[in-house]
Tab-separated table of C-alpha atoms in Angstrom:
chain	number	residue	atom	x	y	z
R	3	MET	CA	-7.226	-38.500	80.615
R	4	ASN	CA	-9.792	-41.453	80.422
R	5	TRP	CA	-9.075	-42.332	76.550
R	6	GLN	CA	-11.828	-45.028	76.995
R	7	ASN	CA	-14.568	-42.426	77.434
R	8	ILE	CA	-13.648	-40.816	74.052
R	9	THR	CA	-15.972	-42.977	71.838
R	10	PHE	CA	-17.348	-40.941	68.797
R	11	ASP	CA	-15.667	-40.483	65.577
R	12	TRP	CA	-14.218	-37.242	64.410
R	13	ASN	CA	-15.708	-37.398	61.205
R	14	GLN	CA	-19.013	-37.765	62.599
R	15	ALA	CA	-18.534	-35.010	65.021
R	16	ARG	CA	-17.411	-32.795	61.991
R	17	ALA	CA	-20.253	-33.720	59.914
R	18	PHE	CA	-22.493	-32.305	62.770
R	19	LEU	CA	-20.659	-29.288	63.284
R	20	VAL	CA	-20.541	-28.228	59.647
R	21	THR	CA	-24.390	-29.008	59.426
R	22	ALA	CA	-24.953	-26.820	62.427
R	23	GLU	CA	-22.804	-24.079	60.930
R	24	GLU	CA	-24.290	-24.244	57.150
R	25	GLY	CA	-27.869	-24.794	58.472
R	26	SER	CA	-28.832	-27.712	56.235
R	27	LEU	CA	-27.475	-31.308	55.045
R	28	SER	CA	-27.179	-30.183	51.339
R	29	ALA	CA	-25.116	-27.082	52.158
R	30	ALA	CA	-22.847	-29.068	54.704
R	31	ALA	CA	-22.390	-31.896	52.110
R	32	ARG	CA	-21.312	-29.273	49.568
R	33	ALA	CA	-18.902	-27.627	51.942
R	34	LEU	CA	-17.249	-30.914	52.654
R	35	GLY	CA	-17.322	-32.320	49.228
R	36	LEU	CA	-19.682	-35.410	50.488
R	37	THR	CA	-23.092	-36.561	49.035
R	38	GLN	CA	-25.991	-35.672	51.166
R	39	PRO	CA	-26.868	-39.376	52.156
R	40	THR	CA	-23.302	-40.026	53.475
R	41	LEU	CA	-23.147	-36.768	55.554
R	42	SER	CA	-26.905	-37.644	56.762
R	43	ARG	CA	-25.457	-41.211	57.746
R	44	GLN	CA	-22.594	-39.711	59.921
R	45	VAL	CA	-24.735	-37.337	61.847
R	46	ALA	CA	-27.066	-40.167	62.520
R	47	ALA	CA	-24.267	-42.309	63.655
R	48	LEU	CA	-23.177	-39.575	66.044
R	49	GLU	CA	-26.653	-39.253	67.457
R	50	GLU	CA	-26.863	-42.847	67.970
R	51	THR	CA	-23.453	-43.114	69.723
R	52	LEU	CA	-24.188	-40.503	71.906
R	53	GLY	CA	-27.754	-41.360	72.501
R	54	VAL	CA	-29.217	-37.858	71.966
R	55	THR	CA	-31.335	-35.929	69.158
R	56	LEU	CA	-29.081	-33.314	67.846
R	57	PHE	CA	-31.369	-31.732	65.180
R	58	GLU	CA	-35.067	-31.130	64.792
R	59	ARG	CA	-36.646	-30.525	61.163
R	60	VAL	CA	-38.799	-27.377	61.170
R	61	SER	CA	-40.267	-26.971	57.677
R	62	LYS	CA	-37.469	-27.294	55.528
R	63	SER	CA	-34.762	-26.331	57.916
R	64	LEU	CA	-32.661	-28.238	60.451
R	65	VAL	CA	-32.788	-26.516	64.003
R	66	LEU	CA	-30.543	-27.525	66.854
R	67	THR	CA	-32.155	-29.138	69.846
R	68	GLU	CA	-30.895	-28.021	73.274
R	69	ALA	CA	-28.491	-30.945	73.447
R	70	GLY	CA	-27.237	-30.067	69.960
R	71	VAL	CA	-26.790	-26.394	70.931
R	72	GLU	CA	-24.495	-27.629	74.002
R	73	LEU	CA	-22.759	-29.871	71.907
R	74	ALA	CA	-21.806	-27.608	69.059
R	75	GLU	CA	-19.951	-25.340	71.524
R	76	HIS	CA	-17.593	-28.279	72.499
R	77	VAL	CA	-17.366	-29.606	68.984
R	78	ARG	CA	-16.513	-26.043	67.569
R	79	ALA	CA	-13.579	-25.860	69.779
R	80	MET	CA	-12.542	-29.236	68.590
R	81	GLY	CA	-12.836	-27.829	64.992
R	82	ASP	CA	-10.479	-24.880	65.971
R	83	ALA	CA	-8.054	-27.192	67.413
R	84	ALA	CA	-8.152	-29.480	64.513
R	85	SER	CA	-7.631	-26.316	61.945
R	86	ARG	CA	-4.558	-25.387	64.055
R	87	VAL	CA	-3.057	-28.935	63.744
R	88	SER	CA	-3.653	-28.620	60.026
R	89	LEU	CA	-1.973	-25.103	59.829
R	90	ALA	CA	1.013	-26.238	61.905
R	91	ALA	CA	1.383	-29.247	59.609
R	92	SER	CA	1.069	-27.004	56.521
R	93	GLY	CA	3.527	-24.614	57.853
R	94	GLN	CA	6.019	-27.416	58.176
R	95	SER	CA	5.614	-28.516	54.667
R	96	GLN	CA	8.617	-27.856	52.568
R	97	GLN	CA	7.414	-29.067	49.115
R	98	VAL	CA	6.950	-26.423	46.642
R	99	GLU	CA	3.726	-28.108	45.047
R	100	GLY	CA	0.293	-28.656	46.123
R	101	LEU	CA	-2.770	-26.321	46.480
R	102	VAL	CA	-2.618	-22.429	47.447
R	103	THR	CA	-6.047	-20.702	47.745
R	104	ILE	CA	-6.065	-16.923	47.223
R	105	SER	CA	-8.824	-14.743	48.122
R	106	THR	CA	-9.235	-11.501	46.238
R	107	THR	CA	-12.034	-9.408	44.402
R	108	ASP	CA	-13.290	-10.619	41.025
R	109	LEU	CA	-12.003	-7.220	39.312
R	110	LEU	CA	-8.460	-7.879	40.581
R	111	ALA	CA	-8.654	-11.581	39.794
R	112	THR	CA	-10.028	-10.786	36.088
R	113	HIS	CA	-7.764	-7.885	35.326
R	114	VAL	CA	-4.491	-7.964	37.211
R	115	LEU	CA	-3.875	-11.348	38.508
R	116	PRO	CA	-3.503	-13.353	35.106
R	117	ASP	CA	-0.304	-11.723	34.136
R	118	ILE	CA	1.210	-12.240	37.583
R	119	LEU	CA	0.012	-16.164	37.801
R	120	ALA	CA	1.084	-17.027	34.342
R	121	GLU	CA	4.560	-15.965	35.351
R	122	LEU	CA	4.053	-18.104	38.673
R	123	ARG	CA	3.096	-21.074	36.683
R	124	GLU	CA	6.507	-20.903	34.766
R	125	LYS	CA	8.263	-20.250	38.051
R	126	ALA	CA	6.675	-22.987	40.328
R	127	PRO	CA	4.731	-25.553	37.993
R	128	GLY	CA	3.987	-27.970	40.855
R	129	ILE	CA	1.826	-25.473	42.712
R	130	GLU	CA	-1.785	-25.399	42.058
R	131	ILE	CA	-3.681	-21.946	42.410
R	132	LYS	CA	-7.336	-21.584	43.449
R	133	ILE	CA	-8.823	-18.223	43.230
R	134	LEU	CA	-11.528	-17.301	45.594
R	135	CYS	CA	-13.325	-14.365	44.467
R	136	THR	CA	-15.325	-12.387	47.274
R	137	ASN	CA	-15.838	-8.794	48.352
R	138	SER	CA	-15.877	-9.925	51.923
R	139	LEU	CA	-12.848	-10.744	54.263
R	140	SER	CA	-12.047	-14.442	54.123
R	141	ASP	CA	-11.168	-16.074	57.335
R	142	LEU	CA	-7.742	-17.121	57.000
R	143	ARG	CA	-7.564	-18.594	60.438
R	144	ARG	CA	-10.290	-21.138	59.411
R	145	ARG	CA	-8.552	-21.910	56.334
R	146	GLU	CA	-11.130	-20.422	54.038
R	147	ALA	CA	-7.945	-19.108	52.074
R	148	ASP	CA	-4.363	-19.437	52.368
R	149	ILE	CA	-3.554	-15.851	51.027
R	150	ALA	CA	-5.839	-12.857	50.934
R	151	ILE	CA	-5.476	-9.504	48.989
R	152	ARG	CA	-7.081	-6.903	51.028
R	153	HIS	CA	-7.851	-3.193	51.509
R	154	VAL	CA	-7.945	-3.155	55.097
R	155	GLU	CA	-5.157	-3.896	57.512
R	156	PRO	CA	-5.953	-7.235	59.590
R	157	ASP	CA	-5.947	-6.912	63.372
R	158	HIS	CA	-5.489	-10.525	64.505
R	159	PRO	CA	-2.091	-11.527	65.937
R	160	ASP	CA	-2.178	-14.942	64.215
R	161	LEU	CA	-2.032	-13.229	60.790
R	162	TYR	CA	0.908	-11.823	58.761
R	163	ALA	CA	0.336	-8.818	56.834
R	164	ARG	CA	2.362	-6.762	54.311
R	165	LYS	CA	1.297	-3.277	52.918
R	166	LEU	CA	2.435	-3.145	49.519
R	167	ARG	CA	1.406	0.249	48.457
R	168	GLU	CA	-1.326	3.074	48.206
R	169	ALA	CA	-3.331	2.394	45.095
R	170	PRO	CA	-4.776	5.238	43.216
R	171	ALA	CA	-8.426	5.419	42.009
R	172	ARG	CA	-10.505	7.790	39.895
R	173	ILE	CA	-14.063	8.132	38.586
R	174	TYR	CA	-13.955	6.521	35.095
R	175	ALA	CA	-16.321	6.429	32.236
R	176	ALA	CA	-16.249	5.059	28.595
R	177	ARG	CA	-15.355	7.782	26.018
R	178	SER	CA	-18.756	6.817	24.343
R	179	TYR	CA	-20.685	7.775	27.109
R	180	LEU	CA	-18.656	11.104	27.963
R	181	GLU	CA	-19.017	12.081	24.078
R	182	LYS	CA	-22.896	12.510	24.825
R	183	PHE	CA	-22.244	15.261	27.279
R	184	GLY	CA	-19.266	16.863	25.083
R	185	GLY	CA	-16.571	15.095	26.351
R	186	LYS	CA	-14.601	15.008	29.929
R	187	GLN	CA	-16.768	16.819	32.697
R	188	LEU	CA	-16.258	19.120	35.495
R	189	ARG	CA	-17.333	18.254	39.137
R	190	LYS	CA	-20.152	20.644	38.868
R	191	ASP	CA	-21.543	18.855	36.029
R	192	ALA	CA	-21.718	15.541	38.233
R	193	HIS	CA	-25.568	15.573	38.790
R	194	GLN	CA	-26.116	15.346	34.987
R	195	LEU	CA	-24.538	12.064	34.954
R	196	ASP	CA	-25.404	8.382	35.722
R	197	TYR	CA	-23.409	6.110	38.130
R	198	ILE	CA	-22.932	2.337	38.331
R	199	GLY	CA	-23.195	0.879	41.699
R	200	PHE	CA	-21.601	-2.255	43.244
R	201	GLY	CA	-24.224	-3.406	45.506
R	202	ASN	CA	-24.350	-0.530	48.263
R	203	ASN	CA	-25.595	2.506	46.803
R	204	GLU	CA	-25.483	4.635	50.076
R	205	GLU	CA	-21.690	3.840	50.487
R	206	LEU	CA	-21.165	4.434	46.739
R	207	VAL	CA	-22.498	8.150	47.186
R	208	GLY	CA	-20.396	8.523	50.322
R	209	TYR	CA	-17.113	7.897	47.988
R	210	LEU	CA	-18.394	9.858	45.238
R	211	LYS	CA	-18.827	12.995	47.626
R	212	ALA	CA	-15.205	12.433	48.926
R	213	PHE	CA	-14.422	13.472	45.345
R	214	GLY	CA	-16.489	16.574	45.717
R	215	LEU	CA	-19.316	15.301	43.643
R	216	ASP	CA	-22.993	16.438	44.630
R	217	VAL	CA	-24.821	13.431	43.757
R	218	THR	CA	-27.389	11.288	45.666
R	219	GLU	CA	-28.618	7.605	45.425
R	220	ARG	CA	-31.149	8.802	42.843
R	221	HIS	CA	-28.060	9.155	40.381
R	222	VAL	CA	-27.110	5.448	40.744
R	223	LYS	CA	-29.109	4.007	37.644
R	224	LEU	CA	-27.659	0.778	37.286
R	225	GLY	CA	-25.672	-1.734	39.490
R	226	SER	CA	-24.492	-5.251	40.371
R	227	PRO	CA	-22.782	-6.798	43.523
R	228	SER	CA	-20.352	-8.238	40.918
R	229	GLY	CA	-17.618	-5.989	40.312
R	230	VAL	CA	-16.928	-7.592	36.963
R	231	VAL	CA	-20.470	-6.950	35.709
R	232	ALA	CA	-20.572	-3.531	37.144
R	233	TRP	CA	-17.577	-2.614	35.345
R	234	GLN	CA	-18.681	-4.030	32.019
R	235	PHE	CA	-21.632	-1.709	32.284
R	236	VAL	CA	-19.164	1.146	32.373
R	237	ARG	CA	-17.173	-0.218	29.660
R	238	ASN	CA	-20.524	-0.541	27.413
R	239	GLY	CA	-21.058	3.268	28.029
R	240	MET	CA	-23.872	3.021	30.658
R	241	GLY	CA	-22.435	5.272	33.354
R	242	LEU	CA	-19.669	6.231	35.769
R	243	CYS	CA	-17.869	4.541	38.628
R	244	ILE	CA	-14.922	4.666	40.890
R	245	MET	CA	-11.992	2.422	39.687
R	246	ALA	CA	-8.651	1.417	40.678
R	247	ASP	CA	-6.142	2.741	38.002
R	248	GLU	CA	-4.516	-0.645	37.560
R	249	VAL	CA	-7.870	-1.942	36.232
R	250	ALA	CA	-8.902	0.867	34.333
R	251	ASN	CA	-5.557	1.533	32.434
R	252	ARG	CA	-6.239	-2.144	30.866
R	253	CYS	CA	-9.311	-1.004	28.868
R	254	PRO	CA	-8.487	1.606	26.273
R	255	GLU	CA	-12.071	2.689	26.000
R	256	ILE	CA	-12.214	4.017	29.427
R	257	ILE	CA	-10.847	7.444	30.411
R	258	PRO	CA	-11.023	9.570	33.802
R	259	ALA	CA	-14.477	11.313	33.739
R	260	PHE	CA	-13.650	14.608	35.304
R	261	LYS	CA	-11.030	17.275	34.471
R	262	ASP	CA	-10.793	18.478	37.996
R	263	ALA	CA	-11.267	15.518	40.207
R	264	ASP	CA	-7.981	14.335	41.951
R	265	PRO	CA	-7.513	10.496	42.547
R	266	VAL	CA	-7.851	9.128	46.069
R	267	THR	CA	-5.768	6.215	47.161
R	268	PHE	CA	-6.474	3.078	49.189
R	269	PRO	CA	-4.188	0.498	50.695
R	270	ILE	CA	-3.434	-2.927	49.241
R	271	TRP	CA	-2.475	-5.559	51.965
R	272	LEU	CA	-1.325	-9.144	51.335
R	273	VAL	CA	-2.333	-11.433	54.299
R	274	THR	CA	-1.593	-15.047	55.274
R	275	HIS	CA	-1.551	-16.907	58.474
R	276	ARG	CA	1.782	-16.717	60.335
R	277	GLU	CA	2.349	-20.309	60.506
R	278	LEU	CA	1.292	-20.768	56.899
R	279	HIS	CA	4.007	-18.269	56.022
R	280	THR	CA	6.673	-20.744	56.676
R	281	SER	CA	5.313	-23.250	54.274
R	282	ARG	CA	7.637	-23.055	51.055
R	283	ARG	CA	4.728	-23.246	48.550
R	284	VAL	CA	2.584	-20.616	50.395
R	285	ARG	CA	5.947	-18.494	50.914
R	286	THR	CA	6.541	-18.842	47.176
R	287	VAL	CA	3.123	-17.878	46.279
R	288	PHE	CA	3.142	-14.867	48.734
R	289	ASP	CA	6.543	-13.602	47.660
R	290	HIS	CA	5.605	-13.606	43.839
R	291	LEU	CA	2.375	-11.957	44.641
R	292	VAL	CA	4.248	-9.063	46.229
R	293	GLU	CA	6.741	-8.779	43.378
R	294	GLY	CA	3.733	-8.922	40.748
R	295	LEU	CA	1.568	-6.379	42.676
R	296	LEU	CA	4.403	-3.882	43.186
R	297	ALA	CA	5.229	-3.963	39.450
R	298	VAL	CA	1.645	-3.278	38.144
R	299	ASP	CA	1.572	-0.560	35.585
R	300	LEU	CA	-0.438	2.442	36.867
R	301	THR	CA	-0.180	4.504	33.914
R	302	VAL	CA	-3.417	6.274	33.156
R	303	ILE	CA	-5.149	6.667	29.806
R	304	ASP	CA	-5.909	10.313	29.844
R	305	ASP	CA	-6.794	11.585	26.264
């Protein structure tokens, strides 16, 4: 390899790649924790070093030039390689301290994880935990998170996954809401009730039909893509929704809505990168989450 031909700065190349991926200097600056002027200077310096224009400004957006598109493919490969280097280095770290990011849903983070993480702080006070709340799958290979709690099995060989259990879920409502209809209902009465959505009403109706309920999207009267917000609507007596028992049983004002509807189950997977699983701090958090999530109280309030 002719090392003298490598004349550009990796930080400048990274600034270019993140700008290309994020679509704007402001978004890229936030992603890298830099100021926008600093990031802009790094991109401009790379253009000057290479002697090409990488972006064109169209309205308020940045669009890659032909040279930028070609370069982005090469720099993206460099970014993947850099991520693998970071993963390998993190995996070799034997210190039980430092940052570990956990990706999970906002509902699990709000209602289930606090008790588990409180115990972890006593066990490993040197570990800093960051919770990434998202209903989408975080890309662990790109270090969006170190550990993810998922409901689907990962299919990539670079990921290590452990299925913890099948978690039960039911259709729940506040007592105050059900009292308007004389108490707990039968499935044949489902069309008389209102339902709370979590963003995708078509998907929700499909799940409700799996419980044997004859409902349509017009029965979904209120909703929010935030699970915490939607669940609060239910707790306030504004309708019904499907919820995991381990969340619902922490809310004494909530009970199963139907007398004749059996629970369904969904899997809980704990996932990390194979190399990170050898890191003591990540392994400490991973093992503690396994222990805590397996010990969750699944008692259902059903009176």
